[in-house]
mmCIF file with all atom_site columns, C-alpha atoms in Angstrom:
data_model
loop_
_atom_site.group_PDB
_atom_site.id
_atom_site.type_symbol
_atom_site.label_atom_id
_atom_site.label_alt_id
_atom_site.label_comp_id
_atom_site.label_asym_id
_atom_site.label_entity_id
_atom_site.label_seq_id
_atom_site.pdbx_PDB_ins_code
_atom_site.Cartn_x
_atom_site.Cartn_y
_atom_site.Cartn_z
_atom_site.occupancy
_atom_site.B_iso_or_equiv
_atom_site.pdbx_formal_charge
_atom_site.auth_seq_id
_atom_site.auth_comp_id
_atom_site.auth_asym_id
_atom_site.auth_atom_id
_atom_site.pdbx_PDB_model_num
ATOM 1   C CA . MET V 1 1   ? 0.000   0.000  0.000   1.00 48.00 ? 1   MET V CA 1
ATOM 2   C CA . LEU V 1 2   ? 2.825   2.371  0.893   1.00 43.00 ? 2   LEU V CA 1
ATOM 3   C CA . LYS V 1 3   ? 4.661   1.665  -2.343  1.00 46.00 ? 3   LYS V CA 1
ATOM 4   C CA . LYS V 1 4   ? 1.463   2.092  -4.375  1.00 44.00 ? 4   LYS V CA 1
ATOM 5   C CA . TYR V 1 5   ? 0.889   5.634  -3.082  1.00 43.00 ? 5   TYR V CA 1
ATOM 6   C CA . ILE V 1 6   ? 4.508   6.642  -2.588  1.00 51.00 ? 6   ILE V CA 1
ATOM 7   C CA . TRP V 1 7   ? 4.356   9.556  -5.058  1.00 43.00 ? 7   TRP V CA 1
ATOM 8   C CA . THR V 1 8   ? 1.127   10.820 -3.539  1.00 45.00 ? 8   THR V CA 1
ATOM 9   C CA . TRP V 1 9   ? 2.782   10.917 -0.115  1.00 43.00 ? 9   TRP V CA 1
ATOM 10  C CA . ILE V 1 10  ? 5.850   12.611 -1.560  1.00 45.00 ? 10  ILE V CA 1
ATOM 11  C CA . LEU V 1 11  ? 3.733   15.295 -3.232  1.00 44.00 ? 11  LEU V CA 1
ATOM 12  C CA . LEU V 1 12  ? 1.740   15.834 -0.050  1.00 43.00 ? 12  LEU V CA 1
ATOM 13  C CA . ALA V 1 13  ? 4.963   16.163 1.940   1.00 47.00 ? 13  ALA V CA 1
ATOM 14  C CA . LEU V 1 14  ? 6.374   18.677 -0.546  1.00 44.00 ? 14  LEU V CA 1
ATOM 15  C CA . ALA V 1 15  ? 3.117   20.638 -0.431  1.00 43.00 ? 15  ALA V CA 1
ATOM 16  C CA . LEU V 1 16  ? 3.285   20.700 3.365   1.00 47.00 ? 16  LEU V CA 1
ATOM 17  C CA . VAL V 1 17  ? 6.874   21.920 3.285   1.00 41.00 ? 17  VAL V CA 1
ATOM 18  C CA . MET V 1 18  ? 5.900   24.671 0.837   1.00 42.00 ? 18  MET V CA 1
ATOM 19  C CA . VAL V 1 19  ? 2.979   25.777 3.030   1.00 36.00 ? 19  VAL V CA 1
ATOM 20  C CA . VAL V 1 20  ? 5.235   25.947 6.102   1.00 39.00 ? 20  VAL V CA 1
ATOM 21  C CA . TYR V 1 21  ? 7.859   27.861 4.110   1.00 38.00 ? 21  TYR V CA 1
ATOM 22  C CA . LEU V 1 22  ? 5.331   30.421 2.895   1.00 36.00 ? 22  LEU V CA 1
ATOM 23  C CA . MET V 1 23  ? 3.847   30.827 6.358   1.00 44.00 ? 23  MET V CA 1
ATOM 24  C CA . TRP V 1 24  ? 7.258   31.475 7.899   1.00 43.00 ? 24  TRP V CA 1
ATOM 25  C CA . GLY V 1 25  ? 8.175   33.821 5.050   1.00 42.00 ? 25  GLY V CA 1
ATOM 26  C CA . ASN V 1 26  ? 5.036   35.870 5.541   1.00 41.00 ? 26  ASN V CA 1
ATOM 27  C CA . LEU V 1 27  ? 5.572   35.904 9.290   1.00 43.00 ? 27  LEU V CA 1
ATOM 28  C CA . PHE V 1 28  ? 9.084   37.318 9.015   1.00 43.00 ? 28  PHE V CA 1
ATOM 29  C CA . ALA V 1 29  ? 8.058   39.722 6.241   1.00 43.00 ? 29  ALA V CA 1
ATOM 30  C CA . SER V 1 30  ? 5.281   41.128 8.416   1.00 46.00 ? 30  SER V CA 1
ATOM 31  C CA . LYS V 1 31  ? 7.769   41.763 11.217  1.00 54.00 ? 31  LYS V CA 1
ATOM 32  C CA . GLU V 1 32  ? 10.265  43.555 9.006   1.00 80.00 ? 32  GLU V CA 1
ATOM 33  C CA . LYS V 1 33  ? 10.261  47.186 10.062  1.00 90.00 ? 33  LYS V CA 1
ATOM 34  C CA . LEU V 1 34  ? 10.705  50.187 7.852   1.00 94.00 ? 34  LEU V CA 1
ATOM 35  C CA . PRO V 1 35  ? 14.068  51.885 8.495   1.00 96.00 ? 35  PRO V CA 1
ATOM 36  C CA . GLU V 1 36  ? 14.344  55.188 10.348  1.00 96.00 ? 36  GLU V CA 1
ATOM 37  C CA . ILE V 1 37  ? 15.638  57.596 7.708   1.00 97.00 ? 37  ILE V CA 1
ATOM 38  C CA . ARG V 1 38  ? 15.889  60.845 9.670   1.00 97.00 ? 38  ARG V CA 1
ATOM 39  C CA . GLU V 1 39  ? 14.022  62.985 12.178  1.00 97.00 ? 39  GLU V CA 1
ATOM 40  C CA . ILE V 1 40  ? 11.865  65.667 10.614  1.00 97.00 ? 40  ILE V CA 1
ATOM 41  C CA . GLN V 1 41  ? 12.257  69.245 11.767  1.00 96.00 ? 41  GLN V CA 1
ATOM 42  C CA . SER V 1 42  ? 9.852   71.413 13.699  1.00 96.00 ? 42  SER V CA 1
ATOM 43  C CA . PHE V 1 43  ? 7.390   73.626 11.858  1.00 97.00 ? 43  PHE V CA 1
ATOM 44  C CA . SER V 1 44  ? 4.584   76.034 12.652  1.00 97.00 ? 44  SER V CA 1
ATOM 45  C CA . MET V 1 45  ? 2.078   76.967 9.956   1.00 98.00 ? 45  MET V CA 1
ATOM 46  C CA . GLU V 1 46  ? -1.473  78.188 9.467   1.00 98.00 ? 46  GLU V CA 1
ATOM 47  C CA . ASN V 1 47  ? -4.153  75.541 9.024   1.00 98.00 ? 47  ASN V CA 1
ATOM 48  C CA . VAL V 1 48  ? -7.100  75.946 6.680   1.00 96.00 ? 48  VAL V CA 1
ATOM 49  C CA . ASP V 1 49  ? -9.307  76.756 9.692   1.00 95.00 ? 49  ASP V CA 1
ATOM 50  C CA . GLY V 1 50  ? -7.042  79.678 10.643  1.00 95.00 ? 50  GLY V CA 1
ATOM 51  C CA . ASN V 1 51  ? -5.412  77.967 13.628  1.00 97.00 ? 51  ASN V CA 1
ATOM 52  C CA . THR V 1 52  ? -1.670  77.507 13.955  1.00 97.00 ? 52  THR V CA 1
ATOM 53  C CA . VAL V 1 53  ? -0.452  73.913 13.713  1.00 97.00 ? 53  VAL V CA 1
ATOM 54  C CA . SER V 1 54  ? 3.015   72.797 14.820  1.00 97.00 ? 54  SER V CA 1
ATOM 55  C CA . LEU V 1 55  ? 4.932   69.548 14.658  1.00 96.00 ? 55  LEU V CA 1
ATOM 56  C CA . GLU V 1 56  ? 4.078   68.957 18.300  1.00 95.00 ? 56  GLU V CA 1
ATOM 57  C CA . ASP V 1 57  ? 0.354   69.237 17.507  1.00 94.00 ? 57  ASP V CA 1
ATOM 58  C CA . THR V 1 58  ? 0.601   66.319 15.096  1.00 94.00 ? 58  THR V CA 1
ATOM 59  C CA . GLN V 1 59  ? 3.005   64.176 17.128  1.00 91.00 ? 59  GLN V CA 1
ATOM 60  C CA . GLY V 1 60  ? 1.788   60.853 18.482  1.00 95.00 ? 60  GLY V CA 1
ATOM 61  C CA . LYS V 1 61  ? 0.174   59.832 15.207  1.00 97.00 ? 61  LYS V CA 1
ATOM 62  C CA . VAL V 1 62  ? 1.537   58.248 12.066  1.00 98.00 ? 62  VAL V CA 1
ATOM 63  C CA . ARG V 1 63  ? 1.492   60.929 9.352   1.00 98.00 ? 63  ARG V CA 1
ATOM 64  C CA . LEU V 1 64  ? 1.703   61.368 5.610   1.00 98.00 ? 64  LEU V CA 1
ATOM 65  C CA . PHE V 1 65  ? 3.300   64.632 4.420   1.00 98.00 ? 65  PHE V CA 1
ATOM 66  C CA . TYR V 1 66  ? 2.686   66.050 0.958   1.00 98.00 ? 66  TYR V CA 1
ATOM 67  C CA . PHE V 1 67  ? 3.819   69.353 -0.604  1.00 98.00 ? 67  PHE V CA 1
ATOM 68  C CA . TYR V 1 68  ? 1.614   70.865 -3.287  1.00 97.00 ? 68  TYR V CA 1
ATOM 69  C CA . PHE V 1 69  ? 0.020   74.035 -4.667  1.00 97.00 ? 69  PHE V CA 1
ATOM 70  C CA . THR V 1 70  ? -3.641  74.395 -5.564  1.00 97.00 ? 70  THR V CA 1
ATOM 71  C CA . SER V 1 71  ? -3.004  75.808 -9.053  1.00 95.00 ? 71  SER V CA 1
ATOM 72  C CA . CYS V 1 72  ? -0.985  72.721 -10.002 1.00 94.00 ? 72  CYS V CA 1
ATOM 73  C CA . PRO V 1 73  ? -2.279  71.586 -13.409 1.00 91.00 ? 73  PRO V CA 1
ATOM 74  C CA . ASP V 1 74  ? -1.366  67.914 -13.157 1.00 90.00 ? 74  ASP V CA 1
ATOM 75  C CA . VAL V 1 75  ? 0.283   65.865 -10.398 1.00 94.00 ? 75  VAL V CA 1
ATOM 76  C CA . CYS V 1 76  ? -0.964  67.623 -7.234  1.00 96.00 ? 76  CYS V CA 1
ATOM 77  C CA . PRO V 1 77  ? -4.679  66.937 -7.785  1.00 96.00 ? 77  PRO V CA 1
ATOM 78  C CA . ILE V 1 78  ? -3.959  63.343 -8.806  1.00 95.00 ? 78  ILE V CA 1
ATOM 79  C CA . THR V 1 79  ? -1.807  62.684 -5.752  1.00 96.00 ? 79  THR V CA 1
ATOM 80  C CA . THR V 1 80  ? -4.289  64.390 -3.428  1.00 97.00 ? 80  THR V CA 1
ATOM 81  C CA . TYR V 1 81  ? -6.987  62.114 -4.831  1.00 96.00 ? 81  TYR V CA 1
ATOM 82  C CA . THR V 1 82  ? -4.768  59.128 -4.006  1.00 96.00 ? 82  THR V CA 1
ATOM 83  C CA . LEU V 1 83  ? -4.404  60.434 -0.457  1.00 98.00 ? 83  LEU V CA 1
ATOM 84  C CA . SER V 1 84  ? -8.189  60.710 -0.222  1.00 98.00 ? 84  SER V CA 1
ATOM 85  C CA . GLU V 1 85  ? -8.422  57.024 -1.156  1.00 98.00 ? 85  GLU V CA 1
ATOM 86  C CA . VAL V 1 86  ? -5.973  56.183 1.638   1.00 98.00 ? 86  VAL V CA 1
ATOM 87  C CA . GLN V 1 87  ? -8.102  58.323 3.961   1.00 98.00 ? 87  GLN V CA 1
ATOM 88  C CA . ASP V 1 88  ? -11.212 56.312 3.102   1.00 98.00 ? 88  ASP V CA 1
ATOM 89  C CA . LEU V 1 89  ? -9.435  53.010 3.731   1.00 98.00 ? 89  LEU V CA 1
ATOM 90  C CA . LEU V 1 90  ? -8.225  54.172 7.141   1.00 98.00 ? 90  LEU V CA 1
ATOM 91  C CA . LYS V 1 91  ? -11.683 55.412 8.078   1.00 97.00 ? 91  LYS V CA 1
ATOM 92  C CA . GLU V 1 92  ? -13.024 51.885 7.699   1.00 97.00 ? 92  GLU V CA 1
ATOM 93  C CA . ASP V 1 93  ? -11.477 50.914 11.049  1.00 96.00 ? 93  ASP V CA 1
ATOM 94  C CA . ASP V 1 94  ? -11.447 54.385 12.646  1.00 96.00 ? 94  ASP V CA 1
ATOM 95  C CA . THR V 1 95  ? -7.675  54.661 12.207  1.00 97.00 ? 95  THR V CA 1
ATOM 96  C CA . PHE V 1 96  ? -7.893  58.001 10.405  1.00 98.00 ? 96  PHE V CA 1
ATOM 97  C CA . GLY V 1 97  ? -7.926  60.945 12.776  1.00 96.00 ? 97  GLY V CA 1
ATOM 98  C CA . ASN V 1 98  ? -7.277  58.755 15.806  1.00 96.00 ? 98  ASN V CA 1
ATOM 99  C CA . ASP V 1 99  ? -3.973  57.051 15.037  1.00 98.00 ? 99  ASP V CA 1
ATOM 100 C CA . ALA V 1 100 ? -3.095  58.578 11.675  1.00 98.00 ? 100 ALA V CA 1
ATOM 101 C CA . SER V 1 101 ? -3.299  61.990 10.037  1.00 98.00 ? 101 SER V CA 1
ATOM 102 C CA . PHE V 1 102 ? -2.264  63.701 6.805   1.00 98.00 ? 102 PHE V CA 1
ATOM 103 C CA . VAL V 1 103 ? -0.376  66.980 6.452   1.00 98.00 ? 103 VAL V CA 1
ATOM 104 C CA . SER V 1 104 ? -0.652  68.702 3.068   1.00 98.00 ? 104 SER V CA 1
ATOM 105 C CA . ILE V 1 105 ? 1.483   71.827 2.842   1.00 98.00 ? 105 ILE V CA 1
ATOM 106 C CA . SER V 1 106 ? 1.127   74.492 0.169   1.00 98.00 ? 106 SER V CA 1
ATOM 107 C CA . PHE V 1 107 ? 4.346   76.138 -0.998  1.00 97.00 ? 107 PHE V CA 1
ATOM 108 C CA . ASP V 1 108 ? 2.444   78.945 -2.763  1.00 96.00 ? 108 ASP V CA 1
ATOM 109 C CA . PRO V 1 109 ? 0.980   80.909 0.177   1.00 95.00 ? 109 PRO V CA 1
ATOM 110 C CA . GLU V 1 110 ? 0.508   84.123 -1.794  1.00 94.00 ? 110 GLU V CA 1
ATOM 111 C CA . VAL V 1 111 ? -2.018  82.485 -4.104  1.00 96.00 ? 111 VAL V CA 1
ATOM 112 C CA . ASP V 1 112 ? -3.202  79.739 -1.786  1.00 97.00 ? 112 ASP V CA 1
ATOM 113 C CA . THR V 1 113 ? -5.410  81.563 0.673   1.00 97.00 ? 113 THR V CA 1
ATOM 114 C CA . LYS V 1 114 ? -7.335  79.622 3.299   1.00 96.00 ? 114 LYS V CA 1
ATOM 115 C CA . GLU V 1 115 ? -10.429 79.923 1.127   1.00 97.00 ? 115 GLU V CA 1
ATOM 116 C CA . LYS V 1 116 ? -8.722  78.603 -1.989  1.00 97.00 ? 116 LYS V CA 1
ATOM 117 C CA . ILE V 1 117 ? -7.114  75.752 -0.063  1.00 98.00 ? 117 ILE V CA 1
ATOM 118 C CA . LYS V 1 118 ? -10.459 74.730 1.433   1.00 98.00 ? 118 LYS V CA 1
ATOM 119 C CA . GLU V 1 119 ? -12.054 74.784 -2.010  1.00 97.00 ? 119 GLU V CA 1
ATOM 120 C CA . PHE V 1 120 ? -9.240  72.533 -3.248  1.00 98.00 ? 120 PHE V CA 1
ATOM 121 C CA . ALA V 1 121 ? -9.485  70.164 -0.258  1.00 98.00 ? 121 ALA V CA 1
ATOM 122 C CA . ASP V 1 122 ? -13.268 69.894 -0.476  1.00 98.00 ? 122 ASP V CA 1
ATOM 123 C CA . ARG V 1 123 ? -12.925 68.565 -4.010  1.00 97.00 ? 123 ARG V CA 1
ATOM 124 C CA . PHE V 1 124 ? -11.320 65.479 -2.480  1.00 97.00 ? 124 PHE V CA 1
ATOM 125 C CA . HIS V 1 125 ? -13.798 65.179 0.435   1.00 97.00 ? 125 HIS V CA 1
ATOM 126 C CA . ALA V 1 126 ? -10.978 65.743 2.921   1.00 98.00 ? 126 ALA V CA 1
ATOM 127 C CA . ASP V 1 127 ? -11.878 64.967 6.528   1.00 98.00 ? 127 ASP V CA 1
ATOM 128 C CA . TYR V 1 128 ? -10.451 67.888 8.476   1.00 97.00 ? 128 TYR V CA 1
ATOM 129 C CA . ASN V 1 129 ? -10.545 65.878 11.704  1.00 96.00 ? 129 ASN V CA 1
ATOM 130 C CA . GLY V 1 130 ? -7.422  64.120 10.503  1.00 97.00 ? 130 GLY V CA 1
ATOM 131 C CA . TRP V 1 131 ? -6.187  66.065 7.493   1.00 98.00 ? 131 TRP V CA 1
ATOM 132 C CA . TYR V 1 132 ? -4.276  69.333 7.950   1.00 98.00 ? 132 TYR V CA 1
ATOM 133 C CA . PHE V 1 133 ? -3.962  71.723 5.021   1.00 98.00 ? 133 PHE V CA 1
ATOM 134 C CA . LEU V 1 134 ? -1.211  74.156 5.947   1.00 98.00 ? 134 LEU V CA 1
ATOM 135 C CA . ARG V 1 135 ? 0.365   77.291 4.523   1.00 98.00 ? 135 ARG V CA 1
ATOM 136 C CA . GLY V 1 136 ? 3.416   79.237 5.682   1.00 97.00 ? 136 GLY V CA 1
ATOM 137 C CA . ASP V 1 137 ? 6.328   81.283 4.460   1.00 97.00 ? 137 ASP V CA 1
ATOM 138 C CA . MET V 1 138 ? 7.395   80.029 1.020   1.00 96.00 ? 138 MET V CA 1
ATOM 139 C CA . GLU V 1 139 ? 11.111  79.867 1.705   1.00 96.00 ? 139 GLU V CA 1
ATOM 140 C CA . GLU V 1 140 ? 10.633  78.238 5.114   1.00 97.00 ? 140 GLU V CA 1
ATOM 141 C CA . THR V 1 141 ? 8.341   75.664 3.518   1.00 97.00 ? 141 THR V CA 1
ATOM 142 C CA . LYS V 1 142 ? 10.913  74.887 0.822   1.00 97.00 ? 142 LYS V CA 1
ATOM 143 C CA . LYS V 1 143 ? 13.594  74.535 3.494   1.00 97.00 ? 143 LYS V CA 1
ATOM 144 C CA . PHE V 1 144 ? 11.417  72.216 5.572   1.00 98.00 ? 144 PHE V CA 1
ATOM 145 C CA . ALA V 1 145 ? 10.669  70.034 2.529   1.00 98.00 ? 145 ALA V CA 1
ATOM 146 C CA . ARG V 1 146 ? 14.329  69.903 1.544   1.00 97.00 ? 146 ARG V CA 1
ATOM 147 C CA . GLU V 1 147 ? 15.921  69.289 4.926   1.00 97.00 ? 147 GLU V CA 1
ATOM 148 C CA . SER V 1 148 ? 13.320  66.952 6.405   1.00 98.00 ? 148 SER V CA 1
ATOM 149 C CA . PHE V 1 149 ? 12.276  64.978 3.316   1.00 98.00 ? 149 PHE V CA 1
ATOM 150 C CA . GLN V 1 150 ? 14.895  65.854 0.669   1.00 96.00 ? 150 GLN V CA 1
ATOM 151 C CA . ILE V 1 151 ? 12.033  67.070 -1.499  1.00 96.00 ? 151 ILE V CA 1
ATOM 152 C CA . LEU V 1 152 ? 13.193  69.853 -3.804  1.00 96.00 ? 152 LEU V CA 1
ATOM 153 C CA . ILE V 1 153 ? 10.855  72.714 -4.700  1.00 95.00 ? 153 ILE V CA 1
ATOM 154 C CA . GLU V 1 154 ? 12.018  75.357 -7.171  1.00 94.00 ? 154 GLU V CA 1
ATOM 155 C CA . GLY V 1 155 ? 10.458  78.505 -8.602  1.00 92.00 ? 155 GLY V CA 1
ATOM 156 C CA . GLU V 1 156 ? 8.495   81.420 -7.230  1.00 90.00 ? 156 GLU V CA 1
ATOM 157 C CA . THR V 1 157 ? 5.170   81.361 -9.124  1.00 88.00 ? 157 THR V CA 1
ATOM 158 C CA . ILE V 1 158 ? 2.886   78.959 -10.964 1.00 85.00 ? 158 ILE V CA 1
ATOM 159 C CA . ASP V 1 159 ? 4.704   79.897 -14.166 1.00 85.00 ? 159 ASP V CA 1
ATOM 160 C CA . ASP V 1 160 ? 8.014   78.425 -13.033 1.00 87.00 ? 160 ASP V CA 1
ATOM 161 C CA . PHE V 1 161 ? 7.251   76.006 -10.172 1.00 91.00 ? 161 PHE V CA 1
ATOM 162 C CA . ALA V 1 162 ? 9.040   72.675 -10.336 1.00 92.00 ? 162 ALA V CA 1
ATOM 163 C CA . HIS V 1 163 ? 8.776   70.192 -7.480  1.00 93.00 ? 163 HIS V CA 1
ATOM 164 C CA . MET V 1 164 ? 9.411   66.571 -6.639  1.00 94.00 ? 164 MET V CA 1
ATOM 165 C CA . ASN V 1 165 ? 6.099   64.763 -6.346  1.00 95.00 ? 165 ASN V CA 1
ATOM 166 C CA . LEU V 1 166 ? 6.780   62.644 -3.269  1.00 97.00 ? 166 LEU V CA 1
ATOM 167 C CA . ILE V 1 167 ? 4.884   61.601 -0.152  1.00 97.00 ? 167 ILE V CA 1
ATOM 168 C CA . GLY V 1 168 ? 6.655   61.194 3.194   1.00 98.00 ? 168 GLY V CA 1
ATOM 169 C CA . LEU V 1 169 ? 5.600   58.638 5.801   1.00 98.00 ? 169 LEU V CA 1
ATOM 170 C CA . VAL V 1 170 ? 6.443   59.752 9.352   1.00 98.00 ? 170 VAL V CA 1
ATOM 171 C CA . ASP V 1 171 ? 5.984   57.701 12.524  1.00 98.00 ? 171 ASP V CA 1
ATOM 172 C CA . ARG V 1 172 ? 4.624   58.753 15.911  1.00 96.00 ? 172 ARG V CA 1
ATOM 173 C CA . ASN V 1 173 ? 8.070   59.913 17.026  1.00 96.00 ? 173 ASN V CA 1
ATOM 174 C CA . ASN V 1 174 ? 8.724   62.236 14.064  1.00 97.00 ? 174 ASN V CA 1
ATOM 175 C CA . GLN V 1 175 ? 11.005  59.795 12.268  1.00 98.00 ? 175 GLN V CA 1
ATOM 176 C CA . LEU V 1 176 ? 10.754  59.680 8.475   1.00 98.00 ? 176 LEU V CA 1
ATOM 177 C CA . ARG V 1 177 ? 10.280  56.012 7.608   1.00 98.00 ? 177 ARG V CA 1
ATOM 178 C CA . LYS V 1 178 ? 9.491   55.917 3.880   1.00 97.00 ? 178 LYS V CA 1
ATOM 179 C CA . ILE V 1 179 ? 9.225   58.100 0.778   1.00 97.00 ? 179 ILE V CA 1
ATOM 180 C CA . TYR V 1 180 ? 6.649   57.217 -1.869  1.00 96.00 ? 180 TYR V CA 1
ATOM 181 C CA . SER V 1 181 ? 7.196   58.313 -5.450  1.00 93.00 ? 181 SER V CA 1
ATOM 182 C CA . ALA V 1 182 ? 3.765   59.547 -6.496  1.00 87.00 ? 182 ALA V CA 1
ATOM 183 C CA . GLY V 1 183 ? 4.640   58.970 -10.136 1.00 77.00 ? 183 GLY V CA 1
ATOM 184 C CA . ALA V 1 184 ? 5.098   55.225 -9.607  1.00 73.00 ? 184 ALA V CA 1
ATOM 185 C CA . THR V 1 185 ? 1.783   53.388 -9.761  1.00 66.00 ? 185 THR V CA 1
ATOM 186 C CA . ASN V 1 186 ? 2.913   50.477 -7.586  1.00 69.00 ? 186 ASN V CA 1
ATOM 187 C CA . ASP V 1 187 ? 4.495   52.770 -5.010  1.00 72.00 ? 187 ASP V CA 1
ATOM 188 C CA . VAL V 1 188 ? 1.340   54.793 -4.419  1.00 86.00 ? 188 VAL V CA 1
ATOM 189 C CA . ASP V 1 189 ? -1.210  51.993 -4.265  1.00 93.00 ? 189 ASP V CA 1
ATOM 190 C CA . PRO V 1 190 ? -3.645  53.290 -1.581  1.00 96.00 ? 190 PRO V CA 1
ATOM 191 C CA . ALA V 1 191 ? -3.942  49.819 -0.049  1.00 95.00 ? 191 ALA V CA 1
ATOM 192 C CA . VAL V 1 192 ? -0.153  49.530 0.284   1.00 94.00 ? 192 VAL V CA 1
ATOM 193 C CA . ILE V 1 193 ? 0.151   52.956 1.906   1.00 96.00 ? 193 ILE V CA 1
ATOM 194 C CA . ALA V 1 194 ? -2.723  52.209 4.295   1.00 97.00 ? 194 ALA V CA 1
ATOM 195 C CA . GLU V 1 195 ? -1.059  48.929 5.280   1.00 96.00 ? 195 GLU V CA 1
ATOM 196 C CA . ASP V 1 196 ? 2.271   50.679 5.893   1.00 97.00 ? 196 ASP V CA 1
ATOM 197 C CA . ILE V 1 197 ? 0.495   53.156 8.166   1.00 98.00 ? 197 ILE V CA 1
ATOM 198 C CA . ARG V 1 198 ? -1.261  50.407 10.106  1.00 97.00 ? 198 ARG V CA 1
ATOM 199 C CA . ASN V 1 199 ? 2.028   48.553 10.572  1.00 96.00 ? 199 ASN V CA 1
ATOM 200 C CA . LEU V 1 200 ? 3.706   51.682 11.970  1.00 97.00 ? 200 LEU V CA 1
ATOM 201 C CA . ILE V 1 201 ? 0.797   52.206 14.344  1.00 97.00 ? 201 ILE V CA 1
ATOM 202 C CA . LYS V 1 202 ? 1.409   48.727 15.765  1.00 94.00 ? 202 LYS V CA 1
ATOM 203 C CA . GLU V 1 203 ? 5.088   49.396 16.514  1.00 91.00 ? 203 GLU V CA 1
#
């Protein structure tokens, strides 16, 4: 009987080994932590509601940082829409606003008034309970983007703005843990970003 079904037993044994291998692989992969890249610097800027928001006000939550301007004709609206999809995923388990928040910072404060920013944010059904839309001094904003995230922003007006379209993932302790390239479809999958945020929350 054993000889008759020897290949069946061998195949079953190989299948079992493969299942165990995959289970262990997934277990170790899930425990692999994102590296700490650098600590982000302090900031203090005006929120869309007129209140001042600082780094300390956002600390204690996992955060996504994005630099944009409302007159952007292409990538900023697309990326903000992606962020809104991440927002919706995190709201499914009440993570958004409680354990995670977004910080979108305009680098065109002369044009981007509070009213214009709110109009822009409302287009993407932003939940202001967990999504800050900030504006501050242009040069200070550029410096913050460059030194904290290595995101370069050049130009002075909509006619000559050039900026790196990146999203920064920051943990509860103000450590930059990952940079997403918003131009890479796989890198900015809302489900992937939401999962990264949830994993950081668990640390």
